[in-house]
Short mmCIF file of C-alpha atoms in Angstrom, two decimals:
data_model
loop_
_atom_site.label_atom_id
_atom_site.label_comp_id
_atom_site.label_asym_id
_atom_site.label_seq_id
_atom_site.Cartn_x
_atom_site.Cartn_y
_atom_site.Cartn_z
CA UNK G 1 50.61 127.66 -0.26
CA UNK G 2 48.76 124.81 -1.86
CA UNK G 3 45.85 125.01 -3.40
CA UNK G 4 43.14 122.76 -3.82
CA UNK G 5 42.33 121.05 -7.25
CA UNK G 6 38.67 121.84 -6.62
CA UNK G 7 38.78 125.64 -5.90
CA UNK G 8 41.65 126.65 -7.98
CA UNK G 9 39.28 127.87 -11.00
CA UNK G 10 36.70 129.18 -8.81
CA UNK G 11 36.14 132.17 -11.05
CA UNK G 12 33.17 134.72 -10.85
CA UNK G 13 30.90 133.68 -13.82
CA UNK G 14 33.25 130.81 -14.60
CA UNK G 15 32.21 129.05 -17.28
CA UNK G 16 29.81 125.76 -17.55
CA UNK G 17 30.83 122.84 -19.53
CA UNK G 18 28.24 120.98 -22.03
CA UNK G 19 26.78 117.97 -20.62
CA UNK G 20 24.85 115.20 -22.77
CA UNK G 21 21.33 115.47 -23.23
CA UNK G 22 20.06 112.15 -21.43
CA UNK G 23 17.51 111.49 -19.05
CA UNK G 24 19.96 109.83 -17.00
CA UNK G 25 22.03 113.27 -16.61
CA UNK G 26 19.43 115.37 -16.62
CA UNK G 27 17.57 113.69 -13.30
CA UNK G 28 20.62 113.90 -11.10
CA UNK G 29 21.40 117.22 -12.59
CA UNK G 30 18.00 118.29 -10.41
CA UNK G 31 18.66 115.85 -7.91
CA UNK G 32 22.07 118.10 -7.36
CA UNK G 33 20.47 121.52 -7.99
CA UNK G 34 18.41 120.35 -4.71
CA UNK G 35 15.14 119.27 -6.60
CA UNK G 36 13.22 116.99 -5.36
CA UNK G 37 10.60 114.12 -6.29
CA UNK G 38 10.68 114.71 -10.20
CA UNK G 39 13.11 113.03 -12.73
CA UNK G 40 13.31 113.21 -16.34
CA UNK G 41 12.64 110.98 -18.90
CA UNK G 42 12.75 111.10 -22.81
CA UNK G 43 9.42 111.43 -25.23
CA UNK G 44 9.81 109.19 -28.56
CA UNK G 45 6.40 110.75 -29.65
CA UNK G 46 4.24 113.98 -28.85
CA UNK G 47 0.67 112.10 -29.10
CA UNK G 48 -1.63 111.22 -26.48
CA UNK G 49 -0.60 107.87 -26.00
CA UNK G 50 2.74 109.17 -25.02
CA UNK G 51 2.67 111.63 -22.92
CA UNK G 52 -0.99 111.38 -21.22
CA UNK G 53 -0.37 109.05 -18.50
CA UNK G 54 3.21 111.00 -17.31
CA UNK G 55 1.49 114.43 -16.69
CA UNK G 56 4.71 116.13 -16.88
CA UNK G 57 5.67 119.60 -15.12
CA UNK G 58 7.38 121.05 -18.21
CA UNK G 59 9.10 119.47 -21.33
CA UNK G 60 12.86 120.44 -22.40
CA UNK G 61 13.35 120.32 -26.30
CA UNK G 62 17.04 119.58 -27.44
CA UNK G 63 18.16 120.44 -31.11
CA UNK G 64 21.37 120.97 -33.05
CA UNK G 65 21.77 124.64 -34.13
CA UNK G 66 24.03 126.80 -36.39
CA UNK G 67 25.60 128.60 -34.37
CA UNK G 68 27.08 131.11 -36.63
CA UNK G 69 26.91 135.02 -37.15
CA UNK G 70 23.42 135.76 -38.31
CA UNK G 71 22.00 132.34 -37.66
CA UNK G 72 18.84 132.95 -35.84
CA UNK G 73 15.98 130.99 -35.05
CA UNK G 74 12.77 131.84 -37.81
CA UNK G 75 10.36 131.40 -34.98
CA UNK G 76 11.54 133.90 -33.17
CA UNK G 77 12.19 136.66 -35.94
CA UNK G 78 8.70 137.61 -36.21
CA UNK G 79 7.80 139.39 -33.39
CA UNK G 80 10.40 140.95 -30.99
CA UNK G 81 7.55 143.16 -29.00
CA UNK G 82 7.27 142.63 -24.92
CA UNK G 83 4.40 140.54 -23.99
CA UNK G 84 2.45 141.76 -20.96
CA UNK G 85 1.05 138.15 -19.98
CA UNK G 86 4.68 137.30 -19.44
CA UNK G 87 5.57 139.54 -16.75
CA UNK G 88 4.34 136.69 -14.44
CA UNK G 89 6.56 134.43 -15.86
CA UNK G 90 10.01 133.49 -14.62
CA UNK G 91 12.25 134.00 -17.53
CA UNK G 92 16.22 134.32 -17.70
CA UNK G 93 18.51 134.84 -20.93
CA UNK G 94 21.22 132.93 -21.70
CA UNK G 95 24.38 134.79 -21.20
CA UNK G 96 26.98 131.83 -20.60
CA UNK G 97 27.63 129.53 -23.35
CA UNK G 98 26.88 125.75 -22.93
CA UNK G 99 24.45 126.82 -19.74
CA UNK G 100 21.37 126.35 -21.63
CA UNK G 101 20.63 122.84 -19.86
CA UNK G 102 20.68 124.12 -16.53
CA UNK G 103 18.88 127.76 -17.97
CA UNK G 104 16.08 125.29 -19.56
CA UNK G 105 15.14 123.28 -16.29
CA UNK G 106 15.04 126.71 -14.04
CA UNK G 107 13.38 128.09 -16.94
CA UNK G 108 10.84 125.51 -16.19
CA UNK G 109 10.62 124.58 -13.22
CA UNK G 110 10.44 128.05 -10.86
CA UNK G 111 6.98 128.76 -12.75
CA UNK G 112 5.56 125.31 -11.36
CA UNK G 113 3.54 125.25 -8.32
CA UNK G 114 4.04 122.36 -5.68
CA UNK G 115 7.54 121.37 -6.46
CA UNK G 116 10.23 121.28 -4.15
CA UNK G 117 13.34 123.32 -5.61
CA UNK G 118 14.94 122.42 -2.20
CA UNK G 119 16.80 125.78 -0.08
CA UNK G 120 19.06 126.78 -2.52
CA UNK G 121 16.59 127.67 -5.54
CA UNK G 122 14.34 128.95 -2.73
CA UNK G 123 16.56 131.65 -1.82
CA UNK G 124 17.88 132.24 -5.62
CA UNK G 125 14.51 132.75 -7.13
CA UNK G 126 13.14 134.99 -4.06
CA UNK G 127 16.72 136.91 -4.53
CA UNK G 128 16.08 137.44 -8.71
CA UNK G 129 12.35 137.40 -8.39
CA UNK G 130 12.02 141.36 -9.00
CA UNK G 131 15.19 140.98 -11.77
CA UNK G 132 15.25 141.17 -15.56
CA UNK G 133 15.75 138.23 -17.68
CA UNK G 134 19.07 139.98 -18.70
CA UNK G 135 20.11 140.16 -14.76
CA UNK G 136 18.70 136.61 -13.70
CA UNK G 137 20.85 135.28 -16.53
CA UNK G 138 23.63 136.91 -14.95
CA UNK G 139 22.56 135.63 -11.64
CA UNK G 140 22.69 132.12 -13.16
CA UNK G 141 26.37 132.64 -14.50
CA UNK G 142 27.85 133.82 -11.48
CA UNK G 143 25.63 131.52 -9.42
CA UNK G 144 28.42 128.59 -7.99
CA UNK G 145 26.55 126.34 -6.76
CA UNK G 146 24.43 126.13 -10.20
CA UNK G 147 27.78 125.87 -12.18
CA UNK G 148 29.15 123.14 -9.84
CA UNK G 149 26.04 121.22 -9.89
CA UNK G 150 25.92 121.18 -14.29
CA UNK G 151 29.89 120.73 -14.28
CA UNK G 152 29.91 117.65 -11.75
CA UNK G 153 28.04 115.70 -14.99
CA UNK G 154 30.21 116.89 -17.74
CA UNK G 155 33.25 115.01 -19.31
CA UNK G 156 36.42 116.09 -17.92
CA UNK G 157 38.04 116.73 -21.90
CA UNK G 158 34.53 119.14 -22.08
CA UNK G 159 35.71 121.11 -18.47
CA UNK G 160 39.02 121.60 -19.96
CA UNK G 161 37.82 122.25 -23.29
CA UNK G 162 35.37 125.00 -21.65
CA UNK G 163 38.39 126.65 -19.74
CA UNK G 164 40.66 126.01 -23.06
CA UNK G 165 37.82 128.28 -24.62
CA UNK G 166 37.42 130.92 -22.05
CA UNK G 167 41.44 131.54 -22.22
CA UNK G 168 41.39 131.38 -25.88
CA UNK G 169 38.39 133.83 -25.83
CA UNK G 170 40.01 136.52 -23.17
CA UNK G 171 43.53 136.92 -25.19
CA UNK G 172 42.04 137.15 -28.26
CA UNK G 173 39.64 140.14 -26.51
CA UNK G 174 42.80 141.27 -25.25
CA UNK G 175 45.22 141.16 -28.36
CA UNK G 176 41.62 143.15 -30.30
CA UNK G 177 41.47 145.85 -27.93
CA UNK G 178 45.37 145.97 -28.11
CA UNK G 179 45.86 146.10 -31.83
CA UNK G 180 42.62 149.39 -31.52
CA UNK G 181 44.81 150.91 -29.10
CA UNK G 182 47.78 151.30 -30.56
CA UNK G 183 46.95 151.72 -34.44
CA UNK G 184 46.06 154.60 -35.54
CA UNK G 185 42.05 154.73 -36.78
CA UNK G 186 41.56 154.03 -40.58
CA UNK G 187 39.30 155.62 -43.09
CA UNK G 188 37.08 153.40 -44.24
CA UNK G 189 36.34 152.70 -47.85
CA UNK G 190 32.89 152.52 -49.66
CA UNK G 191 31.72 149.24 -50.58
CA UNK G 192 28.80 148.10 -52.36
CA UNK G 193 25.78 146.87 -50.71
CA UNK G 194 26.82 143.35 -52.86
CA UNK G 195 30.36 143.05 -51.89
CA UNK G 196 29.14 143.71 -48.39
CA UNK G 197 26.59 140.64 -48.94
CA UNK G 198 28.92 138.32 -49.82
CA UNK G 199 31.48 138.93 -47.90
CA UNK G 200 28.99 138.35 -44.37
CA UNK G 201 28.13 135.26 -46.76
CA UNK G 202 31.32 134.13 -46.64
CA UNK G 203 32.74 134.89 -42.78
CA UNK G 204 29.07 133.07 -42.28
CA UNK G 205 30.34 129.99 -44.48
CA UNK G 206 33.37 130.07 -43.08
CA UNK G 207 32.39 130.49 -39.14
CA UNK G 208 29.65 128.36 -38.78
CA UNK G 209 29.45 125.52 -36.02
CA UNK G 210 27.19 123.32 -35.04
CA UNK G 211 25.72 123.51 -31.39
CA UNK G 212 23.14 121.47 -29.47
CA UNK G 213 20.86 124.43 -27.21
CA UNK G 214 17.47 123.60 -25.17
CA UNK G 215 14.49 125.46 -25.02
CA UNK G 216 11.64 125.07 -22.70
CA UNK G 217 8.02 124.38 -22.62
CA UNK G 218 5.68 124.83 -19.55
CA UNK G 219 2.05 125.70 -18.26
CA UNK G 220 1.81 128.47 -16.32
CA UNK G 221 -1.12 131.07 -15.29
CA UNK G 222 -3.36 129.50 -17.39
CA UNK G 223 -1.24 129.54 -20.87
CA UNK G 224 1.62 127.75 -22.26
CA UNK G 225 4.95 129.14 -22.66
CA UNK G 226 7.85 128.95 -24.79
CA UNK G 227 10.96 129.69 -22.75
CA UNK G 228 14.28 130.05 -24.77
CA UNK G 229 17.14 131.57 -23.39
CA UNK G 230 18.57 133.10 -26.47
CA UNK G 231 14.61 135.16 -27.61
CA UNK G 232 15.63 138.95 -26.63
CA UNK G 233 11.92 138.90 -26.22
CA UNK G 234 11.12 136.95 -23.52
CA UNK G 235 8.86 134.36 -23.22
CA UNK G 236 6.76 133.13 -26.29
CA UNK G 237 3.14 132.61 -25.78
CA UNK G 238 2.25 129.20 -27.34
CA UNK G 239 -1.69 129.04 -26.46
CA UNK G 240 -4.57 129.88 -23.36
CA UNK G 241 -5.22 126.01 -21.70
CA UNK G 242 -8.99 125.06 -22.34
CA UNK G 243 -9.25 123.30 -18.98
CA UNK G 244 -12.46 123.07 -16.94
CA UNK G 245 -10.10 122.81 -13.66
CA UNK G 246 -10.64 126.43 -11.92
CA UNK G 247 -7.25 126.01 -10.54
CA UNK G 248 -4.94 128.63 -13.16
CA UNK G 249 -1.75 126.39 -12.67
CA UNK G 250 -3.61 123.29 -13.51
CA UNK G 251 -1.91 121.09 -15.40
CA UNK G 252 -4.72 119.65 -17.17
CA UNK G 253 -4.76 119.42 -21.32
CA UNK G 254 -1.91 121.41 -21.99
CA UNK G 255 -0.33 118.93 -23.99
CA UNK G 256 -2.91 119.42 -26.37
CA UNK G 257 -1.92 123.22 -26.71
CA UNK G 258 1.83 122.33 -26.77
CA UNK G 259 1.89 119.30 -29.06
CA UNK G 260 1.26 121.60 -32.48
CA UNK G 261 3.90 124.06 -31.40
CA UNK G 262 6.67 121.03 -30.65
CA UNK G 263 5.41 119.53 -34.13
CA UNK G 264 6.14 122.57 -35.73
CA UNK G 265 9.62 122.89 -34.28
CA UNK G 266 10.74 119.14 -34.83
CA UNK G 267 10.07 119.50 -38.44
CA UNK G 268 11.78 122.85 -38.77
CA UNK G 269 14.78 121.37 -37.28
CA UNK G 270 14.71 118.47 -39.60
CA UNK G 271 14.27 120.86 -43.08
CA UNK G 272 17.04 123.13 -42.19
CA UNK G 273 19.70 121.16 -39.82
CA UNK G 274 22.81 119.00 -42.27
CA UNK G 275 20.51 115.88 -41.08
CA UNK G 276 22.19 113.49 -43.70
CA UNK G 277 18.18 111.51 -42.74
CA UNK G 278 19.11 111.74 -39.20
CA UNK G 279 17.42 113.21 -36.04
CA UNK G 280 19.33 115.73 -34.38
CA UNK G 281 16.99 116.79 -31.73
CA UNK G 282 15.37 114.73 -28.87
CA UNK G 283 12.20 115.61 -26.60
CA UNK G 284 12.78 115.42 -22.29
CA UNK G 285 9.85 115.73 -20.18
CA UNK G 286 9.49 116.73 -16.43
CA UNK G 287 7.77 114.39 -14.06
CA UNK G 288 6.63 112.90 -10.82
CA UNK G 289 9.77 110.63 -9.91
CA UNK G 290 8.40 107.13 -10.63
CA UNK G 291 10.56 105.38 -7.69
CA UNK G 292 8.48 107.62 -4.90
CA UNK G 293 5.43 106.44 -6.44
CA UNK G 294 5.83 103.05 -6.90
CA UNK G 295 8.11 102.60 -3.61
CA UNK G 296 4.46 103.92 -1.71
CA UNK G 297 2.39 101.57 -3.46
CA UNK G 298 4.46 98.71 -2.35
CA UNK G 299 4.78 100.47 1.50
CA UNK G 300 0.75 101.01 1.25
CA UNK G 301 0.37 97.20 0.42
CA UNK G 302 2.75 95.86 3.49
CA UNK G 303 0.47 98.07 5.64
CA UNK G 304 -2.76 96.16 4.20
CA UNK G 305 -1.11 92.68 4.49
CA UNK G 306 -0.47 93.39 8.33
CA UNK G 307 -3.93 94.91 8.52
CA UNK G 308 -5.32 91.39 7.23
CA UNK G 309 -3.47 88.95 9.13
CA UNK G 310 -4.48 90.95 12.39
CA UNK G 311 -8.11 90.18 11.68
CA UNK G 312 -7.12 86.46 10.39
CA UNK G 313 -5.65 85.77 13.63
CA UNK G 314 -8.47 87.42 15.08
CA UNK G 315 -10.75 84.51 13.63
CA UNK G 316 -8.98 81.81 12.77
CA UNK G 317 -6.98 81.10 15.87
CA UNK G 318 -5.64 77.99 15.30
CA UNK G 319 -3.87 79.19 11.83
CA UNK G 320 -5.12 80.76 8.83
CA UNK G 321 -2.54 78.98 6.39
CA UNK G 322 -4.84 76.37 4.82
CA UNK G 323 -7.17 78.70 3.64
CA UNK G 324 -4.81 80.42 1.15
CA UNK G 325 -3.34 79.48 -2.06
CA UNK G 326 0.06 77.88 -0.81
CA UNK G 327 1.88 79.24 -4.04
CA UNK G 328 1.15 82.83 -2.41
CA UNK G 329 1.93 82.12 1.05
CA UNK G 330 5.58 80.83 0.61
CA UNK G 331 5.71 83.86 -1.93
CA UNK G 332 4.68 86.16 0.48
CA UNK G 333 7.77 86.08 2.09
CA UNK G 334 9.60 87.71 -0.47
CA UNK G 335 6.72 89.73 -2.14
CA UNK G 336 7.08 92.94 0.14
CA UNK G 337 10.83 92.95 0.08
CA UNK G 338 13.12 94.78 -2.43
CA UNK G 339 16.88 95.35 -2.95
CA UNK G 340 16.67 98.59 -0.78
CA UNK G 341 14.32 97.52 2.04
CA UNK G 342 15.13 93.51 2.63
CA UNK G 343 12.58 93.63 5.48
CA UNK G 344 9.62 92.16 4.13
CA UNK G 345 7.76 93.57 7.17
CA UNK G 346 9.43 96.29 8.60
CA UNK G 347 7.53 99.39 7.21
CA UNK G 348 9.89 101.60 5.31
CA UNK G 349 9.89 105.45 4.50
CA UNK G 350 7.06 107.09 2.56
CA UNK G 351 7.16 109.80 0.27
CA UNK G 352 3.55 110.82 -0.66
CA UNK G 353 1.57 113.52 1.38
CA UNK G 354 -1.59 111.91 1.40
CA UNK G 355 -0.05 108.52 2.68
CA UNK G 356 -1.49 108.65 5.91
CA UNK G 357 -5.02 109.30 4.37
CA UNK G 358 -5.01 106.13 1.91
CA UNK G 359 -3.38 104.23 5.33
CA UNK G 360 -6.42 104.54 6.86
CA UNK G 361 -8.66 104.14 4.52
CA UNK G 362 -7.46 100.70 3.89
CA UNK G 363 -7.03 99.91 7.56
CA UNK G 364 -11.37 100.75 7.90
CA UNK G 365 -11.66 98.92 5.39
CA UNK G 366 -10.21 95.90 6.21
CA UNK G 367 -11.88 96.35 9.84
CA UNK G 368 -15.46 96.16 7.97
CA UNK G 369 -14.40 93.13 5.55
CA UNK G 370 -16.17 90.22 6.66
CA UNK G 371 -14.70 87.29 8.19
CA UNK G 372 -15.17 84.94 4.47
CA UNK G 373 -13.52 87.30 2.93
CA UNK G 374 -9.92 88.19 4.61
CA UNK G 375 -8.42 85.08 2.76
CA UNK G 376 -9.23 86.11 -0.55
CA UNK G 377 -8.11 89.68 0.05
CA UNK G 378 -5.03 88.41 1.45
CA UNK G 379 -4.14 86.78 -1.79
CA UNK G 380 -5.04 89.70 -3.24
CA UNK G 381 -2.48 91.25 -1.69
CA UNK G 382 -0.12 89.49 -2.34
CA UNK G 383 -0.38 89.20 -5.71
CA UNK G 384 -0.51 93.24 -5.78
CA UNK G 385 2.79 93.33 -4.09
CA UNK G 386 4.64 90.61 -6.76
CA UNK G 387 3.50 93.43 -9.26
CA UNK G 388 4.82 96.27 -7.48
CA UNK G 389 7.55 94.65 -6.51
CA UNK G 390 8.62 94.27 -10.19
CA UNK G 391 8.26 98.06 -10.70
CA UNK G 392 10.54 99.19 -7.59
CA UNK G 393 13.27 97.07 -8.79
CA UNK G 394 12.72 98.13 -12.46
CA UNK G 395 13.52 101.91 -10.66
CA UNK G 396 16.10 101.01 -8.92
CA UNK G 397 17.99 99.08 -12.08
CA UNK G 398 17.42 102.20 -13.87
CA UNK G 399 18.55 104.28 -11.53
CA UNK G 400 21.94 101.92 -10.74
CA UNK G 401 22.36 102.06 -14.46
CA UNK G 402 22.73 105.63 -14.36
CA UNK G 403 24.82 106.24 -11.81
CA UNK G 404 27.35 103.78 -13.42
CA UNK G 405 27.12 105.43 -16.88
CA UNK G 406 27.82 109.12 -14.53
CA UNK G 407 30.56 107.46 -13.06
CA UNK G 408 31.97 106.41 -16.39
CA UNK G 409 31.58 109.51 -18.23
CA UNK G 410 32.78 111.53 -15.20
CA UNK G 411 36.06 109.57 -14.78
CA UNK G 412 39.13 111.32 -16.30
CA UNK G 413 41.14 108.76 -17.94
CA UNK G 414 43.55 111.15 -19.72
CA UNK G 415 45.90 110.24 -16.67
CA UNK G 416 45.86 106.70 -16.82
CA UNK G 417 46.31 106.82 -20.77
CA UNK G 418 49.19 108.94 -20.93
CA UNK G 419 51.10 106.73 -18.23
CA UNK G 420 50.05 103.88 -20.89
CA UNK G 421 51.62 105.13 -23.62
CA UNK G 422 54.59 106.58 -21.97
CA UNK G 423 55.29 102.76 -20.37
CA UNK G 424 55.02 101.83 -23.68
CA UNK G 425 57.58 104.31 -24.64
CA UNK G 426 60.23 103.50 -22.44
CA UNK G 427 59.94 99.87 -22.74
CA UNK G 428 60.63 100.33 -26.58
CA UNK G 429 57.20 99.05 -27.40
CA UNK G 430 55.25 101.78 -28.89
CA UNK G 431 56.38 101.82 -32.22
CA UNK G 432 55.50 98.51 -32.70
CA UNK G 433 52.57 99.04 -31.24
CA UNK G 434 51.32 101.81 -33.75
CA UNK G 435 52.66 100.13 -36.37
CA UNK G 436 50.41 97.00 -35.87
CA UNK G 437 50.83 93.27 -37.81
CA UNK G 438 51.07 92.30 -41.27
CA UNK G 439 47.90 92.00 -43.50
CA UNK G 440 50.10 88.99 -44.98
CA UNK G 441 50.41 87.50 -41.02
CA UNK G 442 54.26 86.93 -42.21
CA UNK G 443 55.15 89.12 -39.32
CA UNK G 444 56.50 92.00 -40.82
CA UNK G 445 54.84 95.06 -39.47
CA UNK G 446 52.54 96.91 -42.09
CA UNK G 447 52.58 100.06 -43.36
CA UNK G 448 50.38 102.43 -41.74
CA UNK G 449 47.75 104.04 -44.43
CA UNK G 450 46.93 107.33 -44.93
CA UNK G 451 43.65 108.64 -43.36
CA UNK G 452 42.03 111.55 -43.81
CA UNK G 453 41.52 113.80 -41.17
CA UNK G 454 37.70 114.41 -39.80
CA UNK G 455 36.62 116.87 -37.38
CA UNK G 456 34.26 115.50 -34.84
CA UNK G 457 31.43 117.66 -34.15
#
């Protein structure tokens, strides 16, 4: 019987390849877990000036680790005691490696109010809602449709490499519990406490590896929370919002609580990481998708350019068209249209709930303007929509751009290279190939150098 290429591995708790920490990745990672209307897009700086004008759900923080016996996080160290005020909180551990990315955006994202999640994380949250964080974090590993989503965005060397692992992993489990089966126990010999040291010192030296693992950061019942998969604890409470909103999941000012906690963090990462003076963490944020909003803006101004050439016609007759700037009118044509919606006055589809509302408020309005000024308004208009027009095709450029670097990253050339070289091969070209020209250019081919050998991390 053949089987298909895409089920073949479909293992219970499978395992979840890394994927790159990019804005790009990370919005049509939630675009294929099912959320909608929110994207992600990367911080360069925690101040006001920032991060005031996005308003974002939750932020994701990204850092490179040890991950090596014993290596654990000194923020985390101090207190290890159950908070009550995080009972409320949606909170899974981390039981599969390289799942953080997906853990950190659920982490975030089922404790915020008024976002769609779509069916699927509906009917997972309602379904782990009464769970521990131990058992939701199981949930999440054997969940398929979670693993299939992260996976679809992840190199196909790192889905081989994360099988590669799990195989590796099992028969070396299997070959330990072998060897304690059939040996017969030893009695163990006294050490002292200082051989003992150095000897964790040195399987520490020996074992460590560096890892990149996200945590999350989000408002939630009136505090902010620290959400990291790995804390045995639960979830860390950064800080109570001082908001005067009444509304307990307002999002208002808790940036300010936040911003001395991811401070903190960023500069322990930079003291203890390898660093050689570089950054080896990088700051994500949650937020309203920027196309929706934008896209409505535009939509809300073709609606008010109809509006005012009904009443233009409506008093002027015998033409309107010498009463605007002529610069505007022959621009008007192509103002209102964009690369997705070529109609300039075809209304198109609308995202925003209150669309309807700020419709008609324009529309009355425009019905109460007074005859001496439609023209003006109408230029008005018109210039609004050049502006906005600018800003849906800056979204849709970004968002082309990262559908091209997906489809790059998720193409497996591995095929295509190995039929390279082996053509190569059999035409009798390789070994010239590899050996390359002279330095000298008198056609002879040089000797390859030796190179030493460097792990990439």
């Amino acid at each position: 019987m053949n089987e298909d290429s895409s089920t073949r591995h479909d293992l219970v708790g499978g395992p979840f390849a890394v994927i790159e920490s990019d804005p790009g990745v990370f919005t049509t990672l939630l675009h294929k877990l099912g959320i909608r209307g929110l994207e992600v897009t990367e911080l360069y700086s925690v101040e006001p000036f920032a991060t005031d004008h996005l308003n974002p759900y939750g932020l994701i923080f990204c850092y490179l680790c040890e991950d090596s016996p014993g290596a654990q996080d000194d923020t985390t160290i101090s207190d290890d005691l159950e908070d009550p005020d995080a009972r409320a909180i949606w909170f899974a551990n981390q039981l599969s490696d390289d799942a953080c990315s997906s853990q950190a955006i659920l982490n975030v994202l089922l404790n915020c109010k008024g976002v769609d999640i779509g069916s699927e994380l509906r009917e997972f949250a309602a379904d782990t809602e009464k769970m521990s964080p131990v058992m939701r974090g199981l949930a999440i590993s054997n969940s398929s449709h979670i693993r299939q989503a992260q996976n679809s965005l992840a190199r196909p060397a790192d889905i081989r490499g994360a099988y590669h692992t799990l195989a590796a992993t099992t028969l070396d489990a299997a070959k330990a519990s072998a060897k304690a089966a059939s040996s017969p126990p030893t009695k163990k010999r006294k050490t002292s406490a200082s051989a003992t040291s150095r000897a964790k010192r040195k399987a520490t030296s020996t074992e460590r590896l560096e890892a990149y693992h996200f945590i999350g950061y989000v408002p939630a019942h009136g505090r902010v929370w620290e959400l990291d998969g790995l804390r045995a604890a639960g979830p860390l409470d950064v800080g109570e919002i001082q908001s005067d909103s009444k509304d307990p999941d307002s999002r208002a000012g808790w940036m300010e609580i936040v911003r001395p906690a991811l401070q903190r963090r960023m500069q322990t990462v930079l003291e203890g990481g390898s660093g050689e003076g570089h950054i080896q963490y990088n700051l994500l944020a949650i937020v309203d998708d920027a196309y929706l909003g934008v896209s409505d803006d535009l939509e809300l101004l073709k609606r008010e350019r109809a509006a005012l050439e009904r009443r233009l016609d409506e008093n002027f007759p015998a033409g309107w068209a010498d009463k605007v700037d002529p610069a505007l009118l022959a621009a008007a044509t192509e103002a209102f249209a964009t690369t997705l919606r070529p109609s300039a006055r075809e209304p198109g589809r609308v995202f925003a709930a209150d669309f309807g509302s700020r419709k008609m408020s324009k529309e009355l309005a425009v019905l109460d303007m007074a005859a001496r000024s439609l023209a003006p308004a109408w230029e008005n208009c018109v210039r609004a929509a050049l502006s906005a027009k600018v800003a849906v095709e800056d979204e849709v450029a970004k968002s082309q751009s990262a559908q091209a670097d997906n489809l790059k990253r998720t193409f497996d050339y591995e095929p295509f290279i190995r039929e390279f070289i082996t053509s190569l091969q059999n035409e009798g070209l390789l070994e010239d190939a590899l050996k390359g020209p002279s330095p000298a250019g008198n056609g002879e081919p040089a000797t390859p150098s030796k190179k030493s050998k460097t792990r990439k991390k």
